[in-house]
């Protein structure tokens, strides 16, 4: 069965969604996946991605964008609790000039 969303066979995040690369899942819905970063920049560094391959925020379909937005507060609370700090960053780079290294929303 093919995914009900766009995929890119060369994208590392699409490979994680497909189960071809393991990850440490934190949260999962039908449209999104959150997992611990393998090279964390800070304690609790967690990535929230759409399961579909969307390079930038403006490319997201409305349902996926809404799902990501619904998961953020829950994920922020969980990461802050796990990292034992009330402080956290939420970052989103869109495009290489903005610092995006993997062209899949995260």
Short mmCIF file of C-alpha atoms in Angstrom, two decimals:
data_model
loop_
_atom_site.label_atom_id
_atom_site.label_comp_id
_atom_site.label_asym_id
_atom_site.label_seq_id
_atom_site.Cartn_x
_atom_site.Cartn_y
_atom_site.Cartn_z
CA UNK A 1 0.00 0.00 0.00
CA UNK A 2 1.35 3.44 -0.87
CA UNK A 3 1.28 6.31 1.58
CA UNK A 4 -1.76 8.62 1.38
CA UNK A 5 0.59 11.60 1.20
CA UNK A 6 3.52 12.68 -1.01
CA UNK A 7 6.87 10.98 -0.41
CA UNK A 8 10.44 11.34 -1.64
CA UNK A 9 12.41 8.06 -1.72
CA UNK A 10 15.69 9.97 -1.25
CA UNK A 11 14.54 11.97 1.82
CA UNK A 12 15.88 10.77 5.18
CA UNK A 13 12.69 11.84 6.99
CA UNK A 14 10.51 9.99 4.46
CA UNK A 15 12.67 6.90 5.10
CA UNK A 16 12.07 7.30 8.85
CA UNK A 17 8.30 7.62 8.29
CA UNK A 18 8.39 4.49 6.09
CA UNK A 19 10.23 2.54 8.81
CA UNK A 20 13.37 2.10 6.69
CA UNK A 21 15.46 4.03 9.23
CA UNK A 22 14.79 3.57 12.96
CA UNK A 23 13.95 6.45 15.27
CA UNK A 24 13.02 7.03 18.88
CA UNK A 25 9.37 8.03 18.54
CA UNK A 26 7.95 10.56 20.94
CA UNK A 27 4.52 11.11 19.38
CA UNK A 28 2.69 9.90 16.27
CA UNK A 29 -0.58 10.72 14.54
CA UNK A 30 -1.94 9.76 11.14
CA UNK A 31 -0.30 12.88 9.65
CA UNK A 32 2.72 13.62 11.83
CA UNK A 33 5.62 12.04 13.67
CA UNK A 34 7.84 13.38 16.46
CA UNK A 35 11.14 11.73 17.32
CA UNK A 36 14.38 12.48 19.13
CA UNK A 37 17.12 14.05 17.01
CA UNK A 38 20.16 11.77 16.51
CA UNK A 39 22.50 14.75 16.88
CA UNK A 40 20.75 16.87 19.51
CA UNK A 41 21.67 20.53 19.78
CA UNK A 42 20.13 20.69 23.25
CA UNK A 43 18.65 18.37 25.85
CA UNK A 44 15.32 17.02 24.61
CA UNK A 45 15.93 18.04 20.97
CA UNK A 46 12.88 16.61 19.23
CA UNK A 47 11.77 16.88 15.62
CA UNK A 48 8.10 17.15 14.65
CA UNK A 49 7.58 16.34 10.97
CA UNK A 50 4.65 15.80 8.67
CA UNK A 51 4.50 12.23 7.40
CA UNK A 52 4.11 13.60 3.89
CA UNK A 53 7.05 15.11 2.07
CA UNK A 54 6.55 18.86 2.16
CA UNK A 55 9.77 20.88 1.74
CA UNK A 56 8.55 24.10 3.40
CA UNK A 57 5.63 25.29 5.54
CA UNK A 58 3.91 27.03 2.64
CA UNK A 59 3.74 23.69 0.79
CA UNK A 60 1.73 21.96 3.57
CA UNK A 61 -1.86 21.01 2.92
CA UNK A 62 -4.31 22.53 5.44
CA UNK A 63 -5.04 19.25 7.29
CA UNK A 64 -1.36 18.46 7.81
CA UNK A 65 -0.61 22.04 8.92
CA UNK A 66 -3.48 21.85 11.41
CA UNK A 67 -2.27 18.52 12.75
CA UNK A 68 1.25 19.86 13.32
CA UNK A 69 -0.23 22.89 15.09
CA UNK A 70 -2.38 20.66 17.32
CA UNK A 71 0.63 18.56 18.33
CA UNK A 72 2.99 21.43 19.21
CA UNK A 73 1.60 22.35 22.66
CA UNK A 74 1.45 18.71 23.73
CA UNK A 75 4.96 18.05 22.43
CA UNK A 76 6.38 21.21 24.05
CA UNK A 77 4.98 20.18 27.43
CA UNK A 78 6.35 16.64 27.10
CA UNK A 79 9.83 17.77 26.03
CA UNK A 80 10.00 20.42 28.77
CA UNK A 81 9.01 17.83 31.36
CA UNK A 82 11.47 15.21 30.05
CA UNK A 83 14.30 17.76 29.88
CA UNK A 84 13.36 19.07 33.35
CA UNK A 85 13.13 22.68 32.22
CA UNK A 86 10.27 25.05 31.43
CA UNK A 87 12.36 26.64 28.65
CA UNK A 88 12.44 25.53 25.03
CA UNK A 89 12.76 26.71 21.43
CA UNK A 90 10.47 26.04 18.50
CA UNK A 91 12.33 26.55 15.24
CA UNK A 92 11.40 26.17 11.58
CA UNK A 93 13.77 27.01 8.74
CA UNK A 94 12.31 27.25 5.24
CA UNK A 95 14.83 26.93 2.43
CA UNK A 96 18.60 26.61 2.34
CA UNK A 97 19.27 30.37 2.74
CA UNK A 98 17.19 30.24 5.96
CA UNK A 99 19.31 27.39 7.35
CA UNK A 100 17.21 24.39 6.33
CA UNK A 101 19.44 21.34 5.84
CA UNK A 102 16.81 18.64 5.20
CA UNK A 103 14.21 19.73 2.67
CA UNK A 104 11.29 18.24 4.63
CA UNK A 105 9.38 20.39 7.12
CA UNK A 106 10.73 19.84 10.64
#
